Structure formats: structure tokens, C-alpha cells
Amino acid sequence: MDQVNAVREMLRITDQESNTALHEAAGCGNVEVVKALLEFEDPDFPYSANKKQETPFYIAARRRGSGRLLTLLLDKFKSTSHGGPHGRTALHAAAMAGDAEAIRVILKKKGNLTKERDEDGCTPLHYAAHLGGRFSVVEELLKRDVSAAYIGDKKKGMTPLLMAARQRNA
């Protein structure tokens, strides 16, 4: 048990930006390294955010094609911290990345994030509508909770539909 504790302690060492090895591996999208790092980690350990306010889960979500990586993290940890900068969640990050698969993976375990608002009052659907081009992302979010379409942001009261119309993506 002392060896396992020593390995866990080593895995939790941070750099000057407060990144652990898991933050870095998630940022590179390296599934095999993440899998190896998680092998010895305690499922109850709450990985904290780095200096940019990004958790490993948030970092993984902002990468396109991160579904497998997100599944690994969600399956390992009992409580996955999903926060990011400006009050955003991993679901916001996946919507900004335009990754419908990541959205499906996140919503499977964290379905309550669809109405989460960031500091500007924007939901993940706002970002999906604003960035446009990926209707599958909008569709996945609306399938989970259509009422998110009626939430206005804090600045102008813009709903996701109004944002999409303004971007000519409606």
C-alpha cells in the first residue's frame, strides 16, 4: 500500500501552472497515457483546476474527438469535476469544440449540465448555436433538454435561436 500511495503522490505533483500529469495527458488527448495514470488513482480523488481554472475533464472535453478519453475519466472517478474558466463546464467546452460524440458521453452521466450558465449567462447551446456549422451538436443538446433553447444570456437576453439566426446558422 505504501507503494501505491507513493505513486498517487507522484501523480498529483503540479507544475507552475498547477497542471498534473493527468491535466497534461488530457490536453494531448493521449488515451493510453491517461489510462496508465488512472490505473493507480483513487476514484474518490477530486482533481482540482489549474491556474486557468481548467480541470482535466474540462481540458479533455475541449479537444475534438475526445469521447473515449471522457469515457475513461467518467468511468474511473465517482465525482468528476467538470469546471472550466469563466464559469463554463465541460459541456460548454465540448459544444465550443463542435464535438457531438463528446456531448453524448458527457450528457450520459452529467445530463444536468444543459442549462448550466457561464459568467455571461450562456449555456452550452448558446455556444453551439453561435459557432454554427455543426447541427449534430445542437441536435444532441436539444434532444436532452429542449427548454435550454429558451434561456437568454445576461448581456442582451439572446436565446440560442436568436444567436443562430444572427450567425445565419438557423
PDB file of C-alpha atoms in Angstrom:
ATOM      1  CA  MET A   1       0.000   0.000   0.000  1.00  0.00           C
ATOM      2  CA  ASP A   2       2.904   2.368   0.636  1.00  0.00           C
ATOM      3  CA  GLN A   3       3.992   1.981  -2.997  1.00  0.00           C
ATOM      4  CA  VAL A   4       0.507   2.796  -4.265  1.00  0.00           C
ATOM      5  CA  ASN A   5       0.405   5.886  -2.053  1.00  0.00           C
ATOM      6  CA  ALA A   6       3.831   6.937  -3.331  1.00  0.00           C
ATOM      7  CA  VAL A   7       2.643   6.577  -6.934  1.00  0.00           C
ATOM      8  CA  ARG A   8      -0.527   8.549  -6.188  1.00  0.00           C
ATOM      9  CA  GLU A   9       1.508  11.298  -4.563  1.00  0.00           C
ATOM     10  CA  MET A  10       3.735  11.453  -7.620  1.00  0.00           C
ATOM     11  CA  LEU A  11       0.719  11.609  -9.971  1.00  0.00           C
ATOM     12  CA  ARG A  12      -0.603  14.616  -8.085  1.00  0.00           C
ATOM     13  CA  ILE A  13       2.551  16.744  -8.348  1.00  0.00           C
ATOM     14  CA  THR A  14       1.804  20.015 -10.146  1.00  0.00           C
ATOM     15  CA  ASP A  15       3.866  22.317 -12.326  1.00  0.00           C
ATOM     16  CA  GLN A  16       3.915  26.131 -12.151  1.00  0.00           C
ATOM     17  CA  GLU A  17       0.531  26.276 -13.877  1.00  0.00           C
ATOM     18  CA  SER A  18      -0.936  23.779 -11.359  1.00  0.00           C
ATOM     19  CA  ASN A  19      -1.184  21.075 -14.010  1.00  0.00           C
ATOM     20  CA  THR A  20      -0.797  17.439 -13.008  1.00  0.00           C
ATOM     21  CA  ALA A  21       0.278  14.675 -15.366  1.00  0.00           C
ATOM     22  CA  LEU A  22      -3.435  13.991 -15.916  1.00  0.00           C
ATOM     23  CA  HIS A  23      -4.051  17.607 -16.988  1.00  0.00           C
ATOM     24  CA  GLU A  24      -1.199  17.315 -19.499  1.00  0.00           C
ATOM     25  CA  ALA A  25      -2.220  13.906 -20.866  1.00  0.00           C
ATOM     26  CA  ALA A  26      -5.834  15.083 -21.248  1.00  0.00           C
ATOM     27  CA  GLY A  27      -4.600  18.162 -23.116  1.00  0.00           C
ATOM     28  CA  CYS A  28      -2.655  15.984 -25.550  1.00  0.00           C
ATOM     29  CA  GLY A  29      -5.590  13.618 -25.951  1.00  0.00           C
ATOM     30  CA  ASN A  30      -3.337  10.689 -25.127  1.00  0.00           C
ATOM     31  CA  VAL A  31      -5.795   7.938 -24.175  1.00  0.00           C
ATOM     32  CA  GLU A  32      -3.120   5.347 -23.360  1.00  0.00           C
ATOM     33  CA  VAL A  33      -1.231   7.677 -21.013  1.00  0.00           C
ATOM     34  CA  VAL A  34      -4.480   8.712 -19.311  1.00  0.00           C
ATOM     35  CA  LYS A  35      -5.386   5.049 -18.902  1.00  0.00           C
ATOM     36  CA  ALA A  36      -1.984   4.328 -17.317  1.00  0.00           C
ATOM     37  CA  LEU A  37      -2.235   7.333 -14.981  1.00  0.00           C
ATOM     38  CA  LEU A  38      -5.708   6.326 -13.831  1.00  0.00           C
ATOM     39  CA  GLU A  39      -4.643   2.770 -13.044  1.00  0.00           C
ATOM     40  CA  PHE A  40      -3.326   3.750  -9.615  1.00  0.00           C
ATOM     41  CA  GLU A  41      -5.520   6.735  -8.877  1.00  0.00           C
ATOM     42  CA  ASP A  42      -8.122   6.785  -6.137  1.00  0.00           C
ATOM     43  CA  PRO A  43     -11.650   7.045  -7.644  1.00  0.00           C
ATOM     44  CA  ASP A  44     -12.591   9.469  -4.850  1.00  0.00           C
ATOM     45  CA  PHE A  45      -9.713  11.877  -5.528  1.00  0.00           C
ATOM     46  CA  PRO A  46     -11.031  15.256  -6.721  1.00  0.00           C
ATOM     47  CA  TYR A  47      -8.618  16.662  -9.299  1.00  0.00           C
ATOM     48  CA  SER A  48      -8.580  20.400  -8.916  1.00  0.00           C
ATOM     49  CA  ALA A  49      -8.435  23.080 -11.573  1.00  0.00           C
ATOM     50  CA  ASN A  50      -5.162  24.519 -12.804  1.00  0.00           C
ATOM     51  CA  LYS A  51      -4.366  28.244 -12.800  1.00  0.00           C
ATOM     52  CA  LYS A  52      -6.548  28.699 -15.891  1.00  0.00           C
ATOM     53  CA  GLN A  53      -9.441  27.168 -13.895  1.00  0.00           C
ATOM     54  CA  GLU A  54      -9.431  24.038 -16.087  1.00  0.00           C
ATOM     55  CA  THR A  55      -9.946  20.552 -14.661  1.00  0.00           C
ATOM     56  CA  PRO A  56      -8.592  17.509 -16.534  1.00  0.00           C
ATOM     57  CA  PHE A  57     -12.169  16.669 -17.563  1.00  0.00           C
ATOM     58  CA  TYR A  58     -12.730  20.171 -18.972  1.00  0.00           C
ATOM     59  CA  ILE A  59      -9.411  20.015 -20.833  1.00  0.00           C
ATOM     60  CA  ALA A  60     -10.370  16.666 -22.379  1.00  0.00           C
ATOM     61  CA  ALA A  61     -13.803  17.988 -23.393  1.00  0.00           C
ATOM     62  CA  ARG A  62     -12.406  20.909 -25.360  1.00  0.00           C
ATOM     63  CA  ARG A  63     -10.483  18.537 -27.665  1.00  0.00           C
ATOM     64  CA  ARG A  64     -12.347  17.283 -30.722  1.00  0.00           C
ATOM     65  CA  GLY A  65     -12.623  13.507 -30.793  1.00  0.00           C
ATOM     66  CA  SER A  66     -12.297  13.142 -27.034  1.00  0.00           C
ATOM     67  CA  GLY A  67     -15.217  10.763 -26.440  1.00  0.00           C
ATOM     68  CA  ARG A  68     -13.046   7.802 -25.436  1.00  0.00           C
ATOM     69  CA  LEU A  69     -10.949   9.968 -23.132  1.00  0.00           C
ATOM     70  CA  LEU A  70     -14.031  11.432 -21.453  1.00  0.00           C
ATOM     71  CA  THR A  71     -15.495   7.957 -21.010  1.00  0.00           C
ATOM     72  CA  LEU A  72     -12.294   6.824 -19.264  1.00  0.00           C
ATOM     73  CA  LEU A  73     -12.434   9.748 -16.851  1.00  0.00           C
ATOM     74  CA  LEU A  74     -16.148   9.373 -16.140  1.00  0.00           C
ATOM     75  CA  ASP A  75     -15.820   5.625 -15.580  1.00  0.00           C
ATOM     76  CA  LYS A  76     -12.868   5.992 -13.195  1.00  0.00           C
ATOM     77  CA  PHE A  77     -13.944   8.833 -10.940  1.00  0.00           C
ATOM     78  CA  LYS A  78     -17.020   8.781  -8.739  1.00  0.00           C
ATOM     79  CA  SER A  79     -17.301  12.560  -8.873  1.00  0.00           C
ATOM     80  CA  THR A  80     -15.718  14.208 -11.895  1.00  0.00           C
ATOM     81  CA  SER A  81     -15.151  17.917 -11.514  1.00  0.00           C
ATOM     82  CA  HIS A  82     -16.212  19.471 -14.807  1.00  0.00           C
ATOM     83  CA  GLY A  83     -15.365  23.132 -14.332  1.00  0.00           C
ATOM     84  CA  GLY A  84     -13.522  25.482 -16.593  1.00  0.00           C
ATOM     85  CA  PRO A  85     -12.721  29.184 -16.936  1.00  0.00           C
ATOM     86  CA  HIS A  86     -15.432  31.858 -16.816  1.00  0.00           C
ATOM     87  CA  GLY A  87     -17.880  29.508 -15.121  1.00  0.00           C
ATOM     88  CA  ARG A  88     -18.008  27.186 -18.112  1.00  0.00           C
ATOM     89  CA  THR A  89     -18.455  23.428 -17.824  1.00  0.00           C
ATOM     90  CA  ALA A  90     -17.057  20.521 -19.813  1.00  0.00           C
ATOM     91  CA  LEU A  91     -20.310  20.574 -21.778  1.00  0.00           C
ATOM     92  CA  HIS A  92     -19.630  24.186 -22.798  1.00  0.00           C
ATOM     93  CA  ALA A  93     -16.147  23.089 -23.930  1.00  0.00           C
ATOM     94  CA  ALA A  94     -17.489  20.173 -25.975  1.00  0.00           C
ATOM     95  CA  ALA A  95     -20.074  22.465 -27.596  1.00  0.00           C
ATOM     96  CA  MET A  96     -17.367  25.008 -28.468  1.00  0.00           C
ATOM     97  CA  ALA A  97     -15.252  22.194 -29.934  1.00  0.00           C
ATOM     98  CA  GLY A  98     -18.234  21.112 -32.019  1.00  0.00           C
ATOM     99  CA  ASP A  99     -17.952  17.524 -30.811  1.00  0.00           C
ATOM    100  CA  ALA A 100     -21.323  15.730 -30.814  1.00  0.00           C
ATOM    101  CA  GLU A 101     -19.790  12.471 -29.550  1.00  0.00           C
ATOM    102  CA  ALA A 102     -18.245  14.224 -26.538  1.00  0.00           C
ATOM    103  CA  ILE A 103     -21.604  15.845 -25.815  1.00  0.00           C
ATOM    104  CA  ARG A 104     -23.320  12.432 -25.863  1.00  0.00           C
ATOM    105  CA  VAL A 105     -20.694  10.996 -23.488  1.00  0.00           C
ATOM    106  CA  ILE A 106     -20.954  13.910 -21.063  1.00  0.00           C
ATOM    107  CA  LEU A 107     -24.748  14.008 -21.082  1.00  0.00           C
ATOM    108  CA  LYS A 108     -24.951  10.278 -20.406  1.00  0.00           C
ATOM    109  CA  LYS A 109     -23.503  10.839 -16.926  1.00  0.00           C
ATOM    110  CA  LYS A 110     -23.963  14.567 -16.396  1.00  0.00           C
ATOM    111  CA  GLY A 111     -27.278  15.325 -18.048  1.00  0.00           C
ATOM    112  CA  ASN A 112     -27.974  18.211 -15.715  1.00  0.00           C
ATOM    113  CA  LEU A 113     -25.347  20.418 -17.409  1.00  0.00           C
ATOM    114  CA  THR A 114     -27.534  21.503 -20.345  1.00  0.00           C
ATOM    115  CA  LYS A 115     -28.895  24.551 -18.503  1.00  0.00           C
ATOM    116  CA  GLU A 116     -25.651  25.466 -16.726  1.00  0.00           C
ATOM    117  CA  ARG A 117     -24.772  29.067 -17.469  1.00  0.00           C
ATOM    118  CA  ASP A 118     -21.324  30.592 -17.596  1.00  0.00           C
ATOM    119  CA  GLU A 119     -20.462  34.061 -16.265  1.00  0.00           C
ATOM    120  CA  ASP A 120     -22.169  35.653 -19.281  1.00  0.00           C
ATOM    121  CA  GLY A 121     -25.312  33.588 -18.786  1.00  0.00           C
ATOM    122  CA  CYS A 122     -24.602  31.411 -21.825  1.00  0.00           C
ATOM    123  CA  THR A 123     -25.488  27.736 -21.876  1.00  0.00           C
ATOM    124  CA  PRO A 124     -23.655  25.138 -23.990  1.00  0.00           C
ATOM    125  CA  LEU A 125     -26.463  25.535 -26.533  1.00  0.00           C
ATOM    126  CA  HIS A 126     -25.619  29.238 -26.908  1.00  0.00           C
ATOM    127  CA  TYR A 127     -22.074  28.310 -27.959  1.00  0.00           C
ATOM    128  CA  ALA A 128     -23.245  25.569 -30.301  1.00  0.00           C
ATOM    129  CA  ALA A 129     -25.712  27.976 -31.953  1.00  0.00           C
ATOM    130  CA  HIS A 130     -23.245  30.844 -32.096  1.00  0.00           C
ATOM    131  CA  LEU A 131     -20.424  28.802 -33.592  1.00  0.00           C
ATOM    132  CA  GLY A 132     -22.758  27.041 -36.003  1.00  0.00           C
ATOM    133  CA  GLY A 133     -21.747  24.615 -38.685  1.00  0.00           C
ATOM    134  CA  ARG A 134     -22.341  21.542 -36.509  1.00  0.00           C
ATOM    135  CA  PHE A 135     -26.041  20.877 -36.366  1.00  0.00           C
ATOM    136  CA  SER A 136     -25.358  17.492 -34.745  1.00  0.00           C
ATOM    137  CA  VAL A 137     -24.082  19.336 -31.658  1.00  0.00           C
ATOM    138  CA  VAL A 138     -27.205  21.472 -31.411  1.00  0.00           C
ATOM    139  CA  GLU A 139     -29.340  18.400 -32.010  1.00  0.00           C
ATOM    140  CA  GLU A 140     -27.666  16.419 -29.191  1.00  0.00           C
ATOM    141  CA  LEU A 141     -28.166  19.265 -26.738  1.00  0.00           C
ATOM    142  CA  LEU A 142     -31.804  19.781 -27.711  1.00  0.00           C
ATOM    143  CA  LYS A 143     -32.535  16.041 -27.535  1.00  0.00           C
ATOM    144  CA  ARG A 144     -31.529  16.106 -23.888  1.00  0.00           C
ATOM    145  CA  ASP A 145     -33.396  19.263 -22.891  1.00  0.00           C
ATOM    146  CA  VAL A 146     -35.274  21.430 -25.368  1.00  0.00           C
ATOM    147  CA  SER A 147     -36.066  24.001 -22.678  1.00  0.00           C
ATOM    148  CA  ALA A 148     -32.431  25.182 -22.839  1.00  0.00           C
ATOM    149  CA  ALA A 149     -33.388  26.856 -26.125  1.00  0.00           C
ATOM    150  CA  TYR A 150     -35.459  29.419 -24.197  1.00  0.00           C
ATOM    151  CA  ILE A 151     -32.691  30.650 -21.903  1.00  0.00           C
ATOM    152  CA  GLY A 152     -31.421  34.149 -22.660  1.00  0.00           C
ATOM    153  CA  ASP A 153     -27.871  35.288 -21.952  1.00  0.00           C
ATOM    154  CA  LYS A 154     -27.109  38.008 -19.381  1.00  0.00           C
ATOM    155  CA  LYS A 155     -25.913  40.695 -21.792  1.00  0.00           C
ATOM    156  CA  LYS A 156     -28.750  41.040 -24.294  1.00  0.00           C
ATOM    157  CA  GLY A 157     -31.207  38.296 -23.366  1.00  0.00           C
ATOM    158  CA  MET A 158     -30.242  36.447 -26.539  1.00  0.00           C
ATOM    159  CA  THR A 159     -31.554  32.902 -26.761  1.00  0.00           C
ATOM    160  CA  PRO A 160     -29.614  30.256 -28.704  1.00  0.00           C
ATOM    161  CA  LEU A 161     -32.121  30.556 -31.565  1.00  0.00           C
ATOM    162  CA  LEU A 162     -31.552  34.309 -31.820  1.00  0.00           C
ATOM    163  CA  MET A 163     -27.798  33.714 -31.801  1.00  0.00           C
ATOM    164  CA  ALA A 164     -28.078  31.126 -34.572  1.00  0.00           C
ATOM    165  CA  ALA A 165     -30.240  33.478 -36.624  1.00  0.00           C
ATOM    166  CA  ARG A 166     -27.742  36.273 -36.173  1.00  0.00           C
ATOM    167  CA  GLN A 167     -24.948  33.960 -37.343  1.00  0.00           C
ATOM    168  CA  ARG A 168     -27.085  32.775 -40.272  1.00  0.00           C
ATOM    169  CA  ASN A 169     -26.957  29.243 -38.887  1.00  0.00           C
ATOM    170  CA  ALA A 170     -30.662  28.789 -38.188  1.00  0.00           C
TER     171      ALA A 170
END
